[in-house]
């Protein structure tokens, strides 16, 4: 320790981690932790462009991180990157292609989209609107009602047709049964001695109208 021209003491030489007239300040690359200068810890990811002052002199936080890292000591990968920050291999999330291949694929995709856009300028994109659930239920209900009505109509038609056939088959067939006449005109005449039966008999060849009956002789049949 020496004295300056004003008589103030000053240090001729300080330890590497200290600086200042009386070695009371931390050197670049170090920070003050309870009056003790400790090296900055940036996990090897400190930005050399701001060297030698790479961390805050009082708090020790790294001022800038590289290699896609972040944190007070550049100890973790930045957002959108994954890997091991301490090993300095933070890569973009989901990256599986070589950087050159990725760049070529991106360029090809951009070129393809540009060519498609220029070749089909008037093409419109049609989006399919999903059918609302309530409308779908209404359609299903309407179909069920129509099917039920159709079935009822078929059953009613079959029933009506069968009833008609049954009535047609069971309809009575009317016939007239002609029986032999057992009346004896001789006995009838004998029972009435004073009766004139000449007017009761008619000539067999007399003309008869349709539906009239004629008596001829005993035992004859009615003629229709």
C-alpha positions as protocol buffer text, in pm:
chain_id: "A"
residue {
  index: 1
  type: UNK
  ca { x: 0 y: 0 z: 0 }
}
residue {
  index: 2
  type: UNK
  ca { x: 126 y: 345 z: -86 }
}
residue {
  index: 3
  type: UNK
  ca { x: 24 y: 708 z: -35 }
}
residue {
  index: 4
  type: UNK
  ca { x: -72 y: 941 z: -314 }
}
residue {
  index: 5
  type: UNK
  ca { x: 21 y: 1309 z: -342 }
}
residue {
  index: 6
  type: UNK
  ca { x: -264 y: 1408 z: -114 }
}
residue {
  index: 7
  type: UNK
  ca { x: -159 y: 1160 z: 147 }
}
residue {
  index: 8
  type: UNK
  ca { x: -442 y: 918 z: 79 }
}
residue {
  index: 9
  type: UNK
  ca { x: -346 y: 554 z: 81 }
}
residue {
  index: 10
  type: UNK
  ca { x: -398 y: 344 z: -230 }
}
residue {
  index: 11
  type: UNK
  ca { x: -319 y: -9 z: -328 }
}
residue {
  index: 12
  type: UNK
  ca { x: -46 y: -67 z: -572 }
}
residue {
  index: 13
  type: UNK
  ca { x: -175 y: -408 z: -677 }
}
residue {
  index: 14
  type: UNK
  ca { x: -503 y: -596 z: -612 }
}
residue {
  index: 15
  type: UNK
  ca { x: -600 y: -955 z: -644 }
}
residue {
  index: 16
  type: UNK
  ca { x: -742 y: -1056 z: -983 }
}
residue {
  index: 17
  type: UNK
  ca { x: -1103 y: -1047 z: -861 }
}
residue {
  index: 18
  type: UNK
  ca { x: -1069 y: -697 z: -710 }
}
residue {
  index: 19
  type: UNK
  ca { x: -1003 y: -351 z: -844 }
}
residue {
  index: 20
  type: UNK
  ca { x: -1015 y: 12 z: -738 }
}
residue {
  index: 21
  type: UNK
  ca { x: -781 y: 241 z: -539 }
}
residue {
  index: 22
  type: UNK
  ca { x: -832 y: 34 z: -229 }
}
residue {
  index: 23
  type: UNK
  ca { x: -929 y: -294 z: -402 }
}
residue {
  index: 24
  type: UNK
  ca { x: -1288 y: -242 z: -284 }
}
residue {
  index: 25
  type: UNK
  ca { x: -1458 y: -319 z: -616 }
}
residue {
  index: 26
  type: UNK
  ca { x: -1504 y: -643 z: -801 }
}
residue {
  index: 27
  type: UNK
  ca { x: -1325 y: -680 z: -1128 }
}
residue {
  index: 28
  type: UNK
  ca { x: -1501 y: -751 z: -1457 }
}
residue {
  index: 29
  type: UNK
  ca { x: -1624 y: -1109 z: -1463 }
}
residue {
  index: 30
  type: UNK
  ca { x: -1688 y: -1103 z: -1088 }
}
residue {
  index: 31
  type: UNK
  ca { x: -1973 y: -988 z: -865 }
}
residue {
  index: 32
  type: UNK
  ca { x: -1995 y: -882 z: -500 }
}
residue {
  index: 33
  type: UNK
  ca { x: -2150 y: -1140 z: -270 }
}
residue {
  index: 34
  type: UNK
  ca { x: -2131 y: -1023 z: 93 }
}
residue {
  index: 35
  type: UNK
  ca { x: -1813 y: -824 z: 31 }
}
residue {
  index: 36
  type: UNK
  ca { x: -1659 y: -1120 z: -145 }
}
residue {
  index: 37
  type: UNK
  ca { x: -1601 y: -1109 z: -519 }
}
residue {
  index: 38
  type: UNK
  ca { x: -1709 y: -1428 z: -686 }
}
residue {
  index: 39
  type: UNK
  ca { x: -1679 y: -1521 z: -1054 }
}
residue {
  index: 40
  type: UNK
  ca { x: -1984 y: -1468 z: -1273 }
}
residue {
  index: 41
  type: UNK
  ca { x: -2165 y: -1795 z: -1337 }
}
residue {
  index: 42
  type: UNK
  ca { x: -2329 y: -1798 z: -1681 }
}
residue {
  index: 43
  type: UNK
  ca { x: -2301 y: -2173 z: -1735 }
}
residue {
  index: 44
  type: UNK
  ca { x: -2066 y: -2113 z: -2024 }
}
residue {
  index: 45
  type: UNK
  ca { x: -2342 y: -1932 z: -2215 }
}
residue {
  index: 46
  type: UNK
  ca { x: -2241 y: -1574 z: -2140 }
}
residue {
  index: 47
  type: UNK
  ca { x: -2229 y: -1339 z: -2437 }
}
residue {
  index: 48
  type: UNK
  ca { x: -1861 y: -1271 z: -2516 }
}
residue {
  index: 49
  type: UNK
  ca { x: -1954 y: -955 z: -2703 }
}
residue {
  index: 50
  type: UNK
  ca { x: -2010 y: -776 z: -2372 }
}
residue {
  index: 51
  type: UNK
  ca { x: -1700 y: -928 z: -2212 }
}
residue {
  index: 52
  type: UNK
  ca { x: -1545 y: -872 z: -1969 }
}
residue {
  index: 53
  type: UNK
  ca { x: -1849 y: -739 z: -1781 }
}
residue {
  index: 54
  type: UNK
  ca { x: -2080 y: -1039 z: -1839 }
}
residue {
  index: 55
  type: UNK
  ca { x: -2284 y: -1021 z: -1515 }
}
residue {
  index: 56
  type: UNK
  ca { x: -2427 y: -761 z: -1281 }
}
residue {
  index: 57
  type: UNK
  ca { x: -2153 y: -651 z: -1034 }
}
residue {
  index: 58
  type: UNK
  ca { x: -2382 y: -665 z: -730 }
}
residue {
  index: 59
  type: UNK
  ca { x: -2642 y: -936 z: -811 }
}
residue {
  index: 60
  type: UNK
  ca { x: -2438 y: -1167 z: -1033 }
}
residue {
  index: 61
  type: UNK
  ca { x: -2715 y: -1209 z: -1294 }
}
residue {
  index: 62
  type: UNK
  ca { x: -2585 y: -1265 z: -1644 }
}
residue {
  index: 63
  type: UNK
  ca { x: -2640 y: -961 z: -1865 }
}
residue {
  index: 64
  type: UNK
  ca { x: -2676 y: -1156 z: -2190 }
}
residue {
  index: 65
  type: UNK
  ca { x: -2705 y: -1524 z: -2281 }
}
residue {
  index: 66
  type: UNK
  ca { x: -2620 y: -1706 z: -2601 }
}
residue {
  index: 67
  type: UNK
  ca { x: -2679 y: -2057 z: -2739 }
}
residue {
  index: 68
  type: UNK
  ca { x: -3059 y: -2019 z: -2708 }
}
residue {
  index: 69
  type: UNK
  ca { x: -3043 y: -2006 z: -2328 }
}
residue {
  index: 70
  type: UNK
  ca { x: -3200 y: -1788 z: -2062 }
}
residue {
  index: 71
  type: UNK
  ca { x: -3218 y: -1747 z: -1686 }
}
residue {
  index: 72
  type: UNK
  ca { x: -3016 y: -1559 z: -1420 }
}
residue {
  index: 73
  type: UNK
  ca { x: -2721 y: -1781 z: -1496 }
}
residue {
  index: 74
  type: UNK
  ca { x: -2816 y: -1888 z: -1852 }
}
residue {
  index: 75
  type: UNK
  ca { x: -2894 y: -2225 z: -1700 }
}
residue {
  index: 76
  type: UNK
  ca { x: -3200 y: -2324 z: -1905 }
}
residue {
  index: 77
  type: UNK
  ca { x: -3312 y: -2328 z: -2268 }
}
residue {
  index: 78
  type: UNK
  ca { x: -3508 y: -2032 z: -2395 }
}
residue {
  index: 79
  type: UNK
  ca { x: -3878 y: -2057 z: -2481 }
}
residue {
  index: 80
  type: UNK
  ca { x: -3933 y: -2260 z: -2797 }
}
residue {
  index: 81
  type: UNK
  ca { x: -3613 y: -2456 z: -2748 }
}
residue {
  index: 82
  type: UNK
  ca { x: -3536 y: -2783 z: -2576 }
}
residue {
  index: 83
  type: UNK
  ca { x: -3224 y: -2967 z: -2470 }
}
residue {
  index: 84
  type: UNK
  ca { x: -2947 y: -2925 z: -2211 }
}
residue {
  index: 85
  type: UNK
  ca { x: -2844 y: -2564 z: -2157 }
}
residue {
  index: 86
  type: UNK
  ca { x: -2541 y: -2667 z: -1955 }
}
residue {
  index: 87
  type: UNK
  ca { x: -2421 y: -2874 z: -2251 }
}
residue {
  index: 88
  type: UNK
  ca { x: -2501 y: -2581 z: -2485 }
}
residue {
  index: 89
  type: UNK
  ca { x: -2725 y: -2788 z: -2716 }
}
residue {
  index: 90
  type: UNK
  ca { x: -3065 y: -2614 z: -2695 }
}
residue {
  index: 91
  type: UNK
  ca { x: -3246 y: -2679 z: -3025 }
}
residue {
  index: 92
  type: UNK
  ca { x: -3585 y: -2561 z: -3152 }
}
residue {
  index: 93
  type: UNK
  ca { x: -3877 y: -2770 z: -3025 }
}
residue {
  index: 94
  type: UNK
  ca { x: -3981 y: -3041 z: -3273 }
}
residue {
  index: 95
  type: UNK
  ca { x: -3679 y: -2988 z: -3493 }
}
residue {
  index: 96
  type: UNK
  ca { x: -3588 y: -3319 z: -3655 }
}
residue {
  index: 97
  type: UNK
  ca { x: -3432 y: -3208 z: -3984 }
}
residue {
  index: 98
  type: UNK
  ca { x: -3089 y: -3080 z: -4057 }
}
residue {
  index: 99
  type: UNK
  ca { x: -3082 y: -2697 z: -4059 }
}
residue {
  index: 100
  type: UNK
  ca { x: -2992 y: -2691 z: -4429 }
}
residue {
  index: 101
  type: UNK
  ca { x: -3268 y: -2938 z: -4511 }
}
residue {
  index: 102
  type: UNK
  ca { x: -3513 y: -2731 z: -4308 }
}
residue {
  index: 103
  type: UNK
  ca { x: -3418 y: -2416 z: -4494 }
}
residue {
  index: 104
  type: UNK
  ca { x: -3451 y: -2591 z: -4830 }
}
residue {
  index: 105
  type: UNK
  ca { x: -3792 y: -2734 z: -4734 }
}
residue {
  index: 106
  type: UNK
  ca { x: -3913 y: -2392 z: -4621 }
}
residue {
  index: 107
  type: UNK
  ca { x: -3796 y: -2235 z: -4948 }
}
residue {
  index: 108
  type: UNK
  ca { x: -3965 y: -2509 z: -5153 }
}
residue {
  index: 109
  type: UNK
  ca { x: -4291 y: -2471 z: -4959 }
}
residue {
  index: 110
  type: UNK
  ca { x: -4290 y: -2095 z: -5006 }
}
residue {
  index: 111
  type: UNK
  ca { x: -4226 y: -2132 z: -5379 }
}
residue {
  index: 112
  type: UNK
  ca { x: -4499 y: -2394 z: -5416 }
}
residue {
  index: 113
  type: UNK
  ca { x: -4756 y: -2181 z: -5234 }
}
residue {
  index: 114
  type: UNK
  ca { x: -4663 y: -1879 z: -5443 }
}
residue {
  index: 115
  type: UNK
  ca { x: -4703 y: -2075 z: -5768 }
}
residue {
  index: 116
  type: UNK
  ca { x: -5037 y: -2215 z: -5659 }
}
residue {
  index: 117
  type: UNK
  ca { x: -5158 y: -1872 z: -5560 }
}
residue {
  index: 118
  type: UNK
  ca { x: -5060 y: -1721 z: -5895 }
}
residue {
  index: 119
  type: UNK
  ca { x: -5200 y: -2006 z: -6107 }
}
residue {
  index: 120
  type: UNK
  ca { x: -5541 y: -2011 z: -5937 }
}
residue {
  index: 121
  type: UNK
  ca { x: -5620 y: -1652 z: -5846 }
}
residue {
  index: 122
  type: UNK
  ca { x: -5997 y: -1698 z: -5874 }
}
residue {
  index: 123
  type: UNK
  ca { x: -6021 y: -2020 z: -5679 }
}
residue {
  index: 124
  type: UNK
  ca { x: -6252 y: -1993 z: -5381 }
}
residue {
  index: 125
  type: UNK
  ca { x: -6230 y: -2217 z: -5081 }
}
residue {
  index: 126
  type: UNK
  ca { x: -6554 y: -2382 z: -4981 }
}
residue {
  index: 127
  type: UNK
  ca { x: -6592 y: -2471 z: -4619 }
}
residue {
  index: 128
  type: UNK
  ca { x: -6836 y: -2738 z: -4514 }
}
residue {
  index: 129
  type: UNK
  ca { x: -7059 y: -2611 z: -4237 }
}
residue {
  index: 130
  type: UNK
  ca { x: -7143 y: -2888 z: -3993 }
}
residue {
  index: 131
  type: UNK
  ca { x: -7513 y: -2960 z: -3952 }
}
residue {
  index: 132
  type: UNK
  ca { x: -7642 y: -2838 z: -3614 }
}
residue {
  index: 133
  type: UNK
  ca { x: -7746 y: -3114 z: -3379 }
}
residue {
  index: 134
  type: UNK
  ca { x: -8104 y: -2988 z: -3338 }
}
residue {
  index: 135
  type: UNK
  ca { x: -8161 y: -2984 z: -3714 }
}
residue {
  index: 136
  type: UNK
  ca { x: -8026 y: -3338 z: -3737 }
}
residue {
  index: 137
  type: UNK
  ca { x: -8273 y: -3451 z: -3471 }
}
residue {
  index: 138
  type: UNK
  ca { x: -8561 y: -3286 z: -3657 }
}
residue {
  index: 139
  type: UNK
  ca { x: -8466 y: -3463 z: -3981 }
}
residue {
  index: 140
  type: UNK
  ca { x: -8444 y: -3802 z: -3809 }
}
residue {
  index: 141
  type: UNK
  ca { x: -8783 y: -3747 z: -3641 }
}
residue {
  index: 142
  type: UNK
  ca { x: -8944 y: -3650 z: -3973 }
}
residue {
  index: 143
  type: UNK
  ca { x: -8806 y: -3964 z: -4142 }
}
residue {
  index: 144
  type: UNK
  ca { x: -8939 y: -4184 z: -3861 }
}
residue {
  index: 145
  type: UNK
  ca { x: -9286 y: -4024 z: -3885 }
}
residue {
  index: 146
  type: UNK
  ca { x: -9295 y: -4075 z: -4263 }
}
residue {
  index: 147
  type: UNK
  ca { x: -9196 y: -4442 z: -4227 }
}
residue {
  index: 148
  type: UNK
  ca { x: -9463 y: -4502 z: -3961 }
}
residue {
  index: 149
  type: UNK
  ca { x: -9733 y: -4338 z: -4175 }
}
residue {
  index: 150
  type: UNK
  ca { x: -9630 y: -4547 z: -4476 }
}
residue {
  index: 151
  type: UNK
  ca { x: -9646 y: -4868 z: -4271 }
}
residue {
  index: 152
  type: UNK
  ca { x: -9989 y: -4778 z: -4135 }
}
residue {
  index: 153
  type: UNK
  ca { x: -10112 y: -4706 z: -4488 }
}
residue {
  index: 154
  type: UNK
  ca { x: -9987 y: -5045 z: -4611 }
}
residue {
  index: 155
  type: UNK
  ca { x: -10147 y: -5229 z: -4318 }
}
residue {
  index: 156
  type: UNK
  ca { x: -10476 y: -5045 z: -4368 }
}
residue {
  index: 157
  type: UNK
  ca { x: -10476 y: -5123 z: -4740 }
}
residue {
  index: 158
  type: UNK
  ca { x: -10412 y: -5494 z: -4682 }
}
residue {
  index: 159
  type: UNK
  ca { x: -10685 y: -5510 z: -4416 }
}
residue {
  index: 160
  type: UNK
  ca { x: -10939 y: -5335 z: -4640 }
}
residue {
  index: 161
  type: UNK
  ca { x: -10860 y: -5564 z: -4932 }
}
residue {
  index: 162
  type: UNK
  ca { x: -10899 y: -5878 z: -4722 }
}
residue {
  index: 163
  type: UNK
  ca { x: -11230 y: -5756 z: -4578 }
}
residue {
  index: 164
  type: UNK
  ca { x: -11355 y: -5689 z: -4928 }
}
residue {
  index: 165
  type: UNK
  ca { x: -11255 y: -6038 z: -5042 }
}
residue {
  index: 166
  type: UNK
  ca { x: -11418 y: -6200 z: -4740 }
}
residue {
  index: 167
  type: UNK
  ca { x: -11747 y: -6018 z: -4796 }
}
residue {
  index: 168
  type: UNK
  ca { x: -11739 y: -6108 z: -5163 }
}
residue {
  index: 169
  type: UNK
  ca { x: -11688 y: -6478 z: -5089 }
}
residue {
  index: 170
  type: UNK
  ca { x: -11950 y: -6489 z: -4812 }
}
residue {
  index: 171
  type: UNK
  ca { x: -12224 y: -6310 z: -5012 }
}
residue {
  index: 172
  type: UNK
  ca { x: -12547 y: -6529 z: -5025 }
}
residue {
  index: 173
  type: UNK
  ca { x: -12650 y: -6681 z: -5359 }
}
residue {
  index: 174
  type: UNK
  ca { x: -13029 y: -6660 z: -5380 }
}
residue {
  index: 175
  type: UNK
  ca { x: -13207 y: -6950 z: -5552 }
}
residue {
  index: 176
  type: UNK
  ca { x: -13570 y: -7049 z: -5597 }
}
residue {
  index: 177
  type: UNK
  ca { x: -13652 y: -7407 z: -5517 }
}
residue {
  index: 178
  type: UNK
  ca { x: -13952 y: -7539 z: -5706 }
}
residue {
  index: 179
  type: UNK
  ca { x: -14134 y: -7825 z: -5542 }
}
residue {
  index: 180
  type: UNK
  ca { x: -14395 y: -8065 z: -5687 }
}
residue {
  index: 181
  type: UNK
  ca { x: -14755 y: -7954 z: -5643 }
}
residue {
  index: 182
  type: UNK
  ca { x: -14949 y: -8217 z: -5451 }
}
residue {
  index: 183
  type: UNK
  ca { x: -15290 y: -8050 z: -5490 }
}
residue {
  index: 184
  type: UNK
  ca { x: -15554 y: -8280 z: -5644 }
}
residue {
  index: 185
  type: UNK
  ca { x: -15807 y: -8079 z: -5836 }
}
residue {
  index: 186
  type: UNK
  ca { x: -16046 y: -8375 z: -5854 }
}
residue {
  index: 187
  type: UNK
  ca { x: -16061 y: -8402 z: -5480 }
}
residue {
  index: 188
  type: UNK
  ca { x: -16100 y: -8026 z: -5457 }
}
residue {
  index: 189
  type: UNK
  ca { x: -16388 y: -8037 z: -5707 }
}
residue {
  index: 190
  type: UNK
  ca { x: -16557 y: -8317 z: -5519 }
}
residue {
  index: 191
  type: UNK
  ca { x: -16539 y: -8117 z: -5200 }
}
residue {
  index: 192
  type: UNK
  ca { x: -16720 y: -7829 z: -5372 }
}
residue {
  index: 193
  type: UNK
  ca { x: -17000 y: -7994 z: -5573 }
}
residue {
  index: 194
  type: UNK
  ca { x: -17160 y: -7674 z: -5693 }
}
residue {
  index: 195
  type: UNK
  ca { x: -16836 y: -7501 z: -5797 }
}
residue {
  index: 196
  type: UNK
  ca { x: -16755 y: -7439 z: -6159 }
}
residue {
  index: 197
  type: UNK
  ca { x: -16394 y: -7524 z: -6216 }
}
residue {
  index: 198
  type: UNK
  ca { x: -16401 y: -7438 z: -6583 }
}
residue {
  index: 199
  type: UNK
  ca { x: -16281 y: -7091 z: -6505 }
}
residue {
  index: 200
  type: UNK
  ca { x: -15995 y: -7215 z: -6289 }
}
residue {
  index: 201
  type: UNK
  ca { x: -15823 y: -7397 z: -6570 }
}
residue {
  index: 202
  type: UNK
  ca { x: -15669 y: -7227 z: -6860 }
}
residue {
  index: 203
  type: UNK
  ca { x: -15548 y: -7352 z: -7189 }
}
residue {
  index: 204
  type: UNK
  ca { x: -15197 y: -7488 z: -7177 }
}
residue {
  index: 205
  type: UNK
  ca { x: -15106 y: -7297 z: -7487 }
}
residue {
  index: 206
  type: UNK
  ca { x: -15218 y: -6959 z: -7355 }
}
residue {
  index: 207
  type: UNK
  ca { x: -14961 y: -6689 z: -7371 }
}
residue {
  index: 208
  type: UNK
  ca { x: -14805 y: -6599 z: -7042 }
}
residue {
  index: 209
  type: UNK
  ca { x: -14599 y: -6305 z: -6953 }
}
residue {
  index: 210
  type: UNK
  ca { x: -14265 y: -6331 z: -6784 }
}
residue {
  index: 211
  type: UNK
  ca { x: -14297 y: -6399 z: -6417 }
}
residue {
  index: 212
  type: UNK
  ca { x: -14661 y: -6531 z: -6435 }
}
residue {
  index: 213
  type: UNK
  ca { x: -14768 y: -6870 z: -6310 }
}
residue {
  index: 214
  type: UNK
  ca { x: -14996 y: -7107 z: -6496 }
}
residue {
  index: 215
  type: UNK
  ca { x: -15172 y: -7421 z: -6369 }
}
residue {
  index: 216
  type: UNK
  ca { x: -15218 y: -7704 z: -6610 }
}
residue {
  index: 217
  type: UNK
  ca { x: -15293 y: -8043 z: -6468 }
}
residue {
  index: 218
  type: UNK
  ca { x: -15251 y: -8199 z: -6128 }
}
residue {
  index: 219
  type: UNK
  ca { x: -14889 y: -8267 z: -6049 }
}
residue {
  index: 220
  type: UNK
  ca { x: -14760 y: -7994 z: -6280 }
}
residue {
  index: 221
  type: UNK
  ca { x: -14478 y: -7757 z: -6186 }
}
residue {
  index: 222
  type: UNK
  ca { x: -14485 y: -7387 z: -6154 }
}
residue {
  index: 223
  type: UNK
  ca { x: -14335 y: -7206 z: -6450 }
}
residue {
  index: 224
  type: UNK
  ca { x: -14133 y: -6892 z: -6400 }
}
